[in-house]
PDB file of C-alpha atoms in Angstrom:
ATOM      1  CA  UNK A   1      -2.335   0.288 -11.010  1.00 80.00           C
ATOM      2  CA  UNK A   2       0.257   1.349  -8.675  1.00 84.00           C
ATOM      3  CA  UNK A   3       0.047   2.236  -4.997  1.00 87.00           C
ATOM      4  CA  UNK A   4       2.344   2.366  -1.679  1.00 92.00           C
ATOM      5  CA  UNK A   5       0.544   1.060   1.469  1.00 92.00           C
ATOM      6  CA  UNK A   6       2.366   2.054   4.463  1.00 91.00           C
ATOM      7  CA  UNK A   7       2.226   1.373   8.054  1.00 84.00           C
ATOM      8  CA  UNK A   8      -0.385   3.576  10.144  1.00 83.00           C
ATOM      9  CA  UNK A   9       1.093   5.877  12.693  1.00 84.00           C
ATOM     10  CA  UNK A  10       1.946   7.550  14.803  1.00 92.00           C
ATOM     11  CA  UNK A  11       5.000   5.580  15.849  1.00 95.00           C
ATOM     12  CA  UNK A  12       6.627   5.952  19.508  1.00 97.00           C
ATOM     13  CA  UNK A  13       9.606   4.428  20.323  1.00 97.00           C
ATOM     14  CA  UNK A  14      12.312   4.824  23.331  1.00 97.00           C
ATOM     15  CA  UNK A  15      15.778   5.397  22.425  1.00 97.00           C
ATOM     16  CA  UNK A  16      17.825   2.634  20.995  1.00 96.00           C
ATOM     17  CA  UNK A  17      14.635   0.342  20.589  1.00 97.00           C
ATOM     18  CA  UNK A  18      14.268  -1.513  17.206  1.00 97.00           C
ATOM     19  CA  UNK A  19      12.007   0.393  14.681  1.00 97.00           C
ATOM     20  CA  UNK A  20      10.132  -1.180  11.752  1.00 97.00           C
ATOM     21  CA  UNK A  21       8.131   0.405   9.401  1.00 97.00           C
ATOM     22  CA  UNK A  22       6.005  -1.674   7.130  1.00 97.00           C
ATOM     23  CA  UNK A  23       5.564  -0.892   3.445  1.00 97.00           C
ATOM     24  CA  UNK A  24       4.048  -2.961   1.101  1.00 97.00           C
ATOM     25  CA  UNK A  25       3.546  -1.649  -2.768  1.00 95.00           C
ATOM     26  CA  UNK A  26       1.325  -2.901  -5.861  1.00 94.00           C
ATOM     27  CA  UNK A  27       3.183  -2.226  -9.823  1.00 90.00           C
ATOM     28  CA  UNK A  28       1.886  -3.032 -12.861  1.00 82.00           C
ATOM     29  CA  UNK A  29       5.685  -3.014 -13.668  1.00 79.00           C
ATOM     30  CA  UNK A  30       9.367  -3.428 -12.475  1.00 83.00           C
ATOM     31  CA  UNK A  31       9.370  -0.854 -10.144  1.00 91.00           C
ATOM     32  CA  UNK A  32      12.325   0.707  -8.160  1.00 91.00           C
ATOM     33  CA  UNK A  33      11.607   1.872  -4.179  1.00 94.00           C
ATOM     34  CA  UNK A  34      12.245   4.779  -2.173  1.00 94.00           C
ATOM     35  CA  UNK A  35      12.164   5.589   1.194  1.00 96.00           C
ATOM     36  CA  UNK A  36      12.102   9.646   2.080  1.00 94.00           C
ATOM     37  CA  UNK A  37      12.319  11.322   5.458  1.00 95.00           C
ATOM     38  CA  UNK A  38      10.425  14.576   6.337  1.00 90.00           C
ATOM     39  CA  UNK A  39      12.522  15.733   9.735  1.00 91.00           C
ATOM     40  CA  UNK A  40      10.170  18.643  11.703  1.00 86.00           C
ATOM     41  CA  UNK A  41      10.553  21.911   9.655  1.00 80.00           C
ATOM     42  CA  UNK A  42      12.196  20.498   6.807  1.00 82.00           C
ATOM     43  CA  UNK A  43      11.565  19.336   3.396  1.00 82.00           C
ATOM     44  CA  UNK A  44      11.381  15.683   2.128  1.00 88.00           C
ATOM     45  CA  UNK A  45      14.584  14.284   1.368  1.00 90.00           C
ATOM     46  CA  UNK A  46      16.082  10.296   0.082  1.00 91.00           C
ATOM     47  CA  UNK A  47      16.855   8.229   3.065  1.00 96.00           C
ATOM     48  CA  UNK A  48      17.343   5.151   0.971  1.00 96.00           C
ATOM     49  CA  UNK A  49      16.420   3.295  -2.672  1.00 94.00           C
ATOM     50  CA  UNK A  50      16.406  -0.136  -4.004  1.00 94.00           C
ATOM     51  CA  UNK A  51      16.338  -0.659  -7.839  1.00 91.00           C
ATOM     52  CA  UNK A  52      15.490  -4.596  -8.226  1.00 91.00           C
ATOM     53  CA  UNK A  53      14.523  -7.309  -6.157  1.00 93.00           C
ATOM     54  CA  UNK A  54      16.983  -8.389  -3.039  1.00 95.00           C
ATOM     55  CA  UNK A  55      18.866  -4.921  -2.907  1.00 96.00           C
ATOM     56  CA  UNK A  56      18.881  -3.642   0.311  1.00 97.00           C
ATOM     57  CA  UNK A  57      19.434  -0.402   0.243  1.00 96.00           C
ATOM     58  CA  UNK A  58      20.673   1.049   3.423  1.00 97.00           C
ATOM     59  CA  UNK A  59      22.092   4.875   4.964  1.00 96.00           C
ATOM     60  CA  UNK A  60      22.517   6.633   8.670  1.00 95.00           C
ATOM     61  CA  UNK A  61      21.777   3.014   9.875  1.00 97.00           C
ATOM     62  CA  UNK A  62      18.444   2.786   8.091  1.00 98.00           C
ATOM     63  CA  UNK A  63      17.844  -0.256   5.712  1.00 98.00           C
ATOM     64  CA  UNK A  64      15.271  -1.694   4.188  1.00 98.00           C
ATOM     65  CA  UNK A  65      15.132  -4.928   1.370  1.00 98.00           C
ATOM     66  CA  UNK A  66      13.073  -5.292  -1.796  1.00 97.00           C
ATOM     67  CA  UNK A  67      11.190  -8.228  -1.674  1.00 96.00           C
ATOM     68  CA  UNK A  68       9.773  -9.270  -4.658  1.00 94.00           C
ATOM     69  CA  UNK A  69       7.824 -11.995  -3.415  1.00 94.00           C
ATOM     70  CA  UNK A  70       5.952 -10.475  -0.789  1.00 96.00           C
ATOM     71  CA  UNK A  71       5.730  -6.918  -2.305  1.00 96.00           C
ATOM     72  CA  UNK A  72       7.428  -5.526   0.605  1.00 97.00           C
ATOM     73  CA  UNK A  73      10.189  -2.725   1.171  1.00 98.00           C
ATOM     74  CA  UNK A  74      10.236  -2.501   5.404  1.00 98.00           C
ATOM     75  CA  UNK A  75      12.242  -0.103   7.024  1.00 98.00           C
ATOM     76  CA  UNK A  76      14.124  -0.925   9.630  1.00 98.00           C
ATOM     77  CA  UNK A  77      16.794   0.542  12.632  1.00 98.00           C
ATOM     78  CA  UNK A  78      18.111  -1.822  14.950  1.00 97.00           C
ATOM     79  CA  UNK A  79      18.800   1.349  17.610  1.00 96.00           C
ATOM     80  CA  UNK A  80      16.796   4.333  17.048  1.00 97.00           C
ATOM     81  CA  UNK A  81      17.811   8.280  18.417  1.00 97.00           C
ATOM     82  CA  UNK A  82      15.860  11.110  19.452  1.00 97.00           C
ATOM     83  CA  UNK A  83      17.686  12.369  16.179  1.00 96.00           C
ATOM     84  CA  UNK A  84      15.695  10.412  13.923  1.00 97.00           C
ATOM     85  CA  UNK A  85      12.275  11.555  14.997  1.00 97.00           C
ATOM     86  CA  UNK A  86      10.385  12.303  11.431  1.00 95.00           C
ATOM     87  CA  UNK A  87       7.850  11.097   8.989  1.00 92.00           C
ATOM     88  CA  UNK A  88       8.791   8.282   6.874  1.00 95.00           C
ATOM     89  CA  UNK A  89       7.364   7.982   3.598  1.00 94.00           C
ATOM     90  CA  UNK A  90       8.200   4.689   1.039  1.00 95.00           C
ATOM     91  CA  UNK A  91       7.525   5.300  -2.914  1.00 92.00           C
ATOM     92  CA  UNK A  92       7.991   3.456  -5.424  1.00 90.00           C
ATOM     93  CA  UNK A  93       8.440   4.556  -9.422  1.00 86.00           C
ATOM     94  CA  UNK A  94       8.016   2.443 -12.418  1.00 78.00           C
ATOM     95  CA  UNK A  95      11.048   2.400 -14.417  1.00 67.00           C
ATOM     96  CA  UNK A  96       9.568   3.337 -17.687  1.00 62.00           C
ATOM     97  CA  UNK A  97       8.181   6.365 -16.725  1.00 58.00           C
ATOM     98  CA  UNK A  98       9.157   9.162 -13.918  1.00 62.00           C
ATOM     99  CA  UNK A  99       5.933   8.708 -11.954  1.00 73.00           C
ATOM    100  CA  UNK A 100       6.439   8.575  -8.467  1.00 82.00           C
ATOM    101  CA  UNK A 101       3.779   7.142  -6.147  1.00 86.00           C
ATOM    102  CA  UNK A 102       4.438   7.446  -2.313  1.00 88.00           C
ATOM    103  CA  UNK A 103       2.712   6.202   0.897  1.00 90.00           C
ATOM    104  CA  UNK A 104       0.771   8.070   3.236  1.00 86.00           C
ATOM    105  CA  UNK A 105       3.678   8.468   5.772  1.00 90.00           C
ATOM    106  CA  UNK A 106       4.395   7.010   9.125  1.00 93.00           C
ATOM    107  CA  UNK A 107       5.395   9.845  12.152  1.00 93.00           C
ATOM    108  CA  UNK A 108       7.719   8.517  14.409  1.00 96.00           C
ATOM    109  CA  UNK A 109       8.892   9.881  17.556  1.00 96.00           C
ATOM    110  CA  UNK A 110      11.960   8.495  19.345  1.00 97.00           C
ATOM    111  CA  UNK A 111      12.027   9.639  23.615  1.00 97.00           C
ATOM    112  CA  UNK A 112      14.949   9.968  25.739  1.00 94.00           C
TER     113      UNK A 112
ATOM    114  CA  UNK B   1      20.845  26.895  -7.739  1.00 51.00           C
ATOM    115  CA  UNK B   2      22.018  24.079  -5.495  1.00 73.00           C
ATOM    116  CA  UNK B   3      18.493  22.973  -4.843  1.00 89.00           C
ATOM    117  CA  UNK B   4      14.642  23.245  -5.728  1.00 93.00           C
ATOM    118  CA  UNK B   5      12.894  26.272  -4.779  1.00 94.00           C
ATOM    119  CA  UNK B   6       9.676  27.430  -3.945  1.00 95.00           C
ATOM    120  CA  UNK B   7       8.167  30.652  -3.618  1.00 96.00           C
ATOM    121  CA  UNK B   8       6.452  32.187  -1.002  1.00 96.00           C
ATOM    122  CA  UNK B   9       7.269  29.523   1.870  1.00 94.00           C
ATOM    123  CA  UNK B  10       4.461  30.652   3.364  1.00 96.00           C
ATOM    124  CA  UNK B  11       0.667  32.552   2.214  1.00 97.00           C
ATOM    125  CA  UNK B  12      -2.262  33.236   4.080  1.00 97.00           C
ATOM    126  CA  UNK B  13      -4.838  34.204   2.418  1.00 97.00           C
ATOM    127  CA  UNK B  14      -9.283  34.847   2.080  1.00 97.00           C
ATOM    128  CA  UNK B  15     -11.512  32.529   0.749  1.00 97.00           C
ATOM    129  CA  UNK B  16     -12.070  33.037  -2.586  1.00 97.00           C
ATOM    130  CA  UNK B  17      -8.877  34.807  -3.698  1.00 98.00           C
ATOM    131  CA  UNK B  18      -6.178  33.599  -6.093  1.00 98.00           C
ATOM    132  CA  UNK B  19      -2.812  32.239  -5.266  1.00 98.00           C
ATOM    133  CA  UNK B  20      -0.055  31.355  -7.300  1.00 98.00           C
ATOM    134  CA  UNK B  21       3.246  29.287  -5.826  1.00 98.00           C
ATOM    135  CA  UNK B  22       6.004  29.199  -7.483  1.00 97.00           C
ATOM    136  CA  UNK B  23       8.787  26.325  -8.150  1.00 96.00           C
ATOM    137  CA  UNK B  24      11.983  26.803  -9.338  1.00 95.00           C
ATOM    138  CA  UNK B  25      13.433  23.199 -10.163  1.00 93.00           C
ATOM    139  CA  UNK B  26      17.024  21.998 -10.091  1.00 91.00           C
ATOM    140  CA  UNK B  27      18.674  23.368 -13.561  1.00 89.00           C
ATOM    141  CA  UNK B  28      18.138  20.153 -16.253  1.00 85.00           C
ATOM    142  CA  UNK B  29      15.387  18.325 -14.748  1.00 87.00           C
ATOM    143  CA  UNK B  30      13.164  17.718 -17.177  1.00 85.00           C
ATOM    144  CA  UNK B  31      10.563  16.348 -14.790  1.00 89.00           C
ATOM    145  CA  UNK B  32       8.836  18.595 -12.091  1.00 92.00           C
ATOM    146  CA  UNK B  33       5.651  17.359  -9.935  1.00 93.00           C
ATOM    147  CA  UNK B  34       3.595  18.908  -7.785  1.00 95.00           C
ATOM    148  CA  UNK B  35       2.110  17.652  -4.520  1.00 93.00           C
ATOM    149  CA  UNK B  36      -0.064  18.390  -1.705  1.00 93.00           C
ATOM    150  CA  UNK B  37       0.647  17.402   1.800  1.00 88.00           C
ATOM    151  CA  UNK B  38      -2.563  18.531   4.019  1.00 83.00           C
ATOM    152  CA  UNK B  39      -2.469  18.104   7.760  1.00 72.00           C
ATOM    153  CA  UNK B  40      -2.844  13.837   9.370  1.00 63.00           C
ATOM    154  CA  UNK B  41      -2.675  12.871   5.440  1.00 67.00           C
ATOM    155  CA  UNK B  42       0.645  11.697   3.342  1.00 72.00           C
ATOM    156  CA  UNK B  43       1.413  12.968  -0.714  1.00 83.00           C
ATOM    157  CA  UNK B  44      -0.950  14.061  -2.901  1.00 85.00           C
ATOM    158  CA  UNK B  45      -0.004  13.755  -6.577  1.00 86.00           C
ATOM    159  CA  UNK B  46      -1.296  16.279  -7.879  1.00 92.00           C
ATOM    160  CA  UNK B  47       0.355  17.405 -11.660  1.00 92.00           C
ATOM    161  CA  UNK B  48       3.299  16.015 -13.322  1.00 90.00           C
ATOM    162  CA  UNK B  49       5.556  17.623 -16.311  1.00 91.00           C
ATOM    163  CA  UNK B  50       8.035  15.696 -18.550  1.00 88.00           C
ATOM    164  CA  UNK B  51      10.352  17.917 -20.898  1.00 84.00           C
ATOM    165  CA  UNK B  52       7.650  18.864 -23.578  1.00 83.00           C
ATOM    166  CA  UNK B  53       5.059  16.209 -23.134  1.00 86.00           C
ATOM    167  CA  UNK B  54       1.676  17.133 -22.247  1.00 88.00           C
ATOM    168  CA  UNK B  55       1.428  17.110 -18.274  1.00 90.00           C
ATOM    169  CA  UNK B  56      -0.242  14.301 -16.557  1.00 88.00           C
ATOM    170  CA  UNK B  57      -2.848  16.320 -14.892  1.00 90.00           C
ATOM    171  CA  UNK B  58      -4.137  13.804 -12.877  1.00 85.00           C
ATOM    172  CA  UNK B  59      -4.333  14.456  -9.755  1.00 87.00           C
ATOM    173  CA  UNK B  60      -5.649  18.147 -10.059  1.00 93.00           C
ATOM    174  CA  UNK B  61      -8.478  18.119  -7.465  1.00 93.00           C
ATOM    175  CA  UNK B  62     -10.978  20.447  -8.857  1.00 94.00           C
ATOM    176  CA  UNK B  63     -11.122  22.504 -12.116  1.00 96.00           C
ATOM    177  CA  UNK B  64      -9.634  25.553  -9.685  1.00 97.00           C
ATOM    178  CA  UNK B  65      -6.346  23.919  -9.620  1.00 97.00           C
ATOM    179  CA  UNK B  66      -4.021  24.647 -12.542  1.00 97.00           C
ATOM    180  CA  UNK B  67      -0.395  24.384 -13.043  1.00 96.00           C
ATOM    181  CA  UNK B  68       2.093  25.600 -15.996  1.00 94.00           C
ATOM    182  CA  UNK B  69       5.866  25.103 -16.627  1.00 93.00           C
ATOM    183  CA  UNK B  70       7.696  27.830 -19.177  1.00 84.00           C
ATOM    184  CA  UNK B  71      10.282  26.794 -21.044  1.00 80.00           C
ATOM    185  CA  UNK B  72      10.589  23.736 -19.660  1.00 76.00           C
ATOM    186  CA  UNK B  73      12.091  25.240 -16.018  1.00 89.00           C
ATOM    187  CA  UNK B  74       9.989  27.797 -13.612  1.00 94.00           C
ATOM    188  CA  UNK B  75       6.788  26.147 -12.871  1.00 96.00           C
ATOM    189  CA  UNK B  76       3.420  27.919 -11.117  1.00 97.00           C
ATOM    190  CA  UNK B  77       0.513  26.362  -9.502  1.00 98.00           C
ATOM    191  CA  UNK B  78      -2.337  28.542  -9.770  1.00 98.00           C
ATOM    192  CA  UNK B  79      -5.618  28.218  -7.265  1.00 98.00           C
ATOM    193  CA  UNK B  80      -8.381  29.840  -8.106  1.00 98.00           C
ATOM    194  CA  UNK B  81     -11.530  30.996  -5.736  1.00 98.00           C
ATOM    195  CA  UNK B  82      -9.357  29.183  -2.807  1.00 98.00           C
ATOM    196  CA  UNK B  83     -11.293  27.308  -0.195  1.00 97.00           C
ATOM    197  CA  UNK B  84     -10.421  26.273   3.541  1.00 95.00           C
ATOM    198  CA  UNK B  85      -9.784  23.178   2.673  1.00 94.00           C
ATOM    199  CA  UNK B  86      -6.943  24.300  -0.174  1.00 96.00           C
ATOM    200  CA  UNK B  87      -4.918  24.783   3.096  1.00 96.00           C
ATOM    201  CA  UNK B  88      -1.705  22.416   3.004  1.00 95.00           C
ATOM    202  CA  UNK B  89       1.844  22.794   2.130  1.00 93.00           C
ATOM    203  CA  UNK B  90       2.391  22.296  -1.702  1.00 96.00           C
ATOM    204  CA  UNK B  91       5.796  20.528  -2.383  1.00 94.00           C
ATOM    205  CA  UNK B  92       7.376  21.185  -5.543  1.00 95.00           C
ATOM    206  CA  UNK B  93      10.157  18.145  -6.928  1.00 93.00           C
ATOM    207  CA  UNK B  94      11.877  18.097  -9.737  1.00 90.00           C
ATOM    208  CA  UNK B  95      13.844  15.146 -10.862  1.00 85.00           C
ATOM    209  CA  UNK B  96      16.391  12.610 -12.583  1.00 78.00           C
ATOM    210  CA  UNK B  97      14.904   9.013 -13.752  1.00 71.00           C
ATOM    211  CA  UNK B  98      14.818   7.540 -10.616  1.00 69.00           C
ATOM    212  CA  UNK B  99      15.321  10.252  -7.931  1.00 75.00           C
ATOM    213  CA  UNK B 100      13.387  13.256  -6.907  1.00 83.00           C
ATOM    214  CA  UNK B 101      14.742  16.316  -5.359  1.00 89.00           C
ATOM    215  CA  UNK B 102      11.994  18.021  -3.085  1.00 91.00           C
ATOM    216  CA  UNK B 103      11.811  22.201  -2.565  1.00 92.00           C
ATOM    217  CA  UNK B 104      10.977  22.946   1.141  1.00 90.00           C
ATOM    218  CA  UNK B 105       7.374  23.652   0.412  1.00 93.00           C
ATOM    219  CA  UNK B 106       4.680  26.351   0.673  1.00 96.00           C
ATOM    220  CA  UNK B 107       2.525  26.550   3.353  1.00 95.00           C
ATOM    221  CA  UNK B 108      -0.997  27.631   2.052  1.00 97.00           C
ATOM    222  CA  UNK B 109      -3.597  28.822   4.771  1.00 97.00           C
ATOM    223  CA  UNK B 110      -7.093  29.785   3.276  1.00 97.00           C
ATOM    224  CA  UNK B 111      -9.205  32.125   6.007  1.00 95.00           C
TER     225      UNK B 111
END
C-alpha cells in the first residue's frame, strides 16, 4: 500500500539555523511528492512537488529531492525565519489515480 | 470563485446532534476529498470523489459519517449523533491530477 512517514515533532529551531525534515514514503507505484505548509490560522497550501526520481523541487528557499533509492523526499532550509514557523506535511500521490496520502505533519517553530 | 470554500468555518455543537459542512470546490475539479485534522494528529483521509465514479469511502470512520457531491460540484459531509471526539477541523480539497487546492477548514467542536 501507500503511506508517508514523517519526522516526529515538534521542531524548534533559532533563526537562520539549518532545518531538515525527514520524510520517507512507501508506493505500490510511480508516485509524485508533495510537500504542504499549514502557517497558524491558515489553510494547507503547496510549498513544493517533485514528479520523478532526482527532481528537486524547491520554493521560498525550501527544497527537498526525490530519492528513489532510499524512498526519501527531506525537506530542507539552509537559514530558517521566524516567518516560516508552521506544520509541514509531505504527500505523495500515485500517478494513476488522484489519491493523495500525506504524513502526519511536523510543527516547527523558528525563535528570534 | 478564486478558491475552495467551506461552510461554516466554525460549529459548536451537543452531543448527539447533526452537522452538515459544506465544500464548495474550485469550478472544474472533478476530484474533491475530505479530511480530518484532530488536535496532536496529521490528515485523515476520510472520503474521496472522482467526476461520476463511485466515491472511495474509505476512510469514513463510523457508519455516522456520510458525505455527498451534487452534480459533480457542492459537496456536504454529514455527521450524525456527533460525539466529542468528532471534534477537529474538516478540510475540504478539490483538485487537478497532481495538485490539491485546500478550503480553510471547519472547525467542529462537539459539547
Amino acid at each position: 500500500g501507500n503511506s508517508v512517514t514523517q519526522m516526529e515533532g515538534p521542531v524548534t529551531l533559532s533563526e537562520e539555523a539549518f532545518l531538515t525534515i525527514n520524510c520517507t514514503y512507501t508506493a505500490t507505484g510511480y508516485p509524485s511528492l508533495f510537500w504542504y505548509v499549514q502557517y497558524p490560522g491558515e489553510g494547507l497550501q503547496l510549498l513544493l512537488k517533485a514528479t520523478k526520481a532526482d527532481d528537486k523541487g524547491s520554493n521560498k528557499g525550501f527544497e527537498a529531492t526525490y530519492r528513489k533509492e532510499t524512498t526519501s523526499f527531506h525537506l530542507e532550509k539552509g537559514s530558517v525565519q521566524v516567518s516560516d514557523s508552521a506544520v509541514y506535511f509531505c504527500a505523495l500521490s500515485e500517478r494513476t489515480g488522484n489519491q493523495f496520502y500525506f504524513g502526519t505533519g511536523t510543527s516547527l517553530t523558528v525563535i528570534p | 470563485g478564486a478558491g475552495v470554500s467551506q461552510s461554516p468555518s466554525n460549529k459548536v455543537t451537543e452531543k448527539g446532534k447533526d452537522v452538515e459542512l459544506r465544500c464548495d470546490p474550485i469550478s472544474g475539479h472533478t476530484a474533491l476529498y475530505w479530511y480530518r485534522q484532530s488536535l496532536g494528529q496529521g490528515l485523515e483521509f476520510l472520503i474521496y470523489f472522482q467526476g461520476n465514479s463511485a466515491p472511495d469511502k474509505s476512510g469514513l470512520p463510523s457508519d455516522r459519517f456520510s458525505a455527498e457531491r451534487t452534480g459533480g460540484s457542492v459537496s456536504t459531509l454529514t455527521i450524525q449523533r456527533t460525539q466529542q471526539e468528532d471534534s477537529a477541523v474538516y478540510l475540504c480539497a478539490s483538485s487537478l491530477p497532481g495538485k490539491q487546492f485546500f478550503g480553510p477548514g471547519t472547525r467542529l467542536t462537539v459539547l
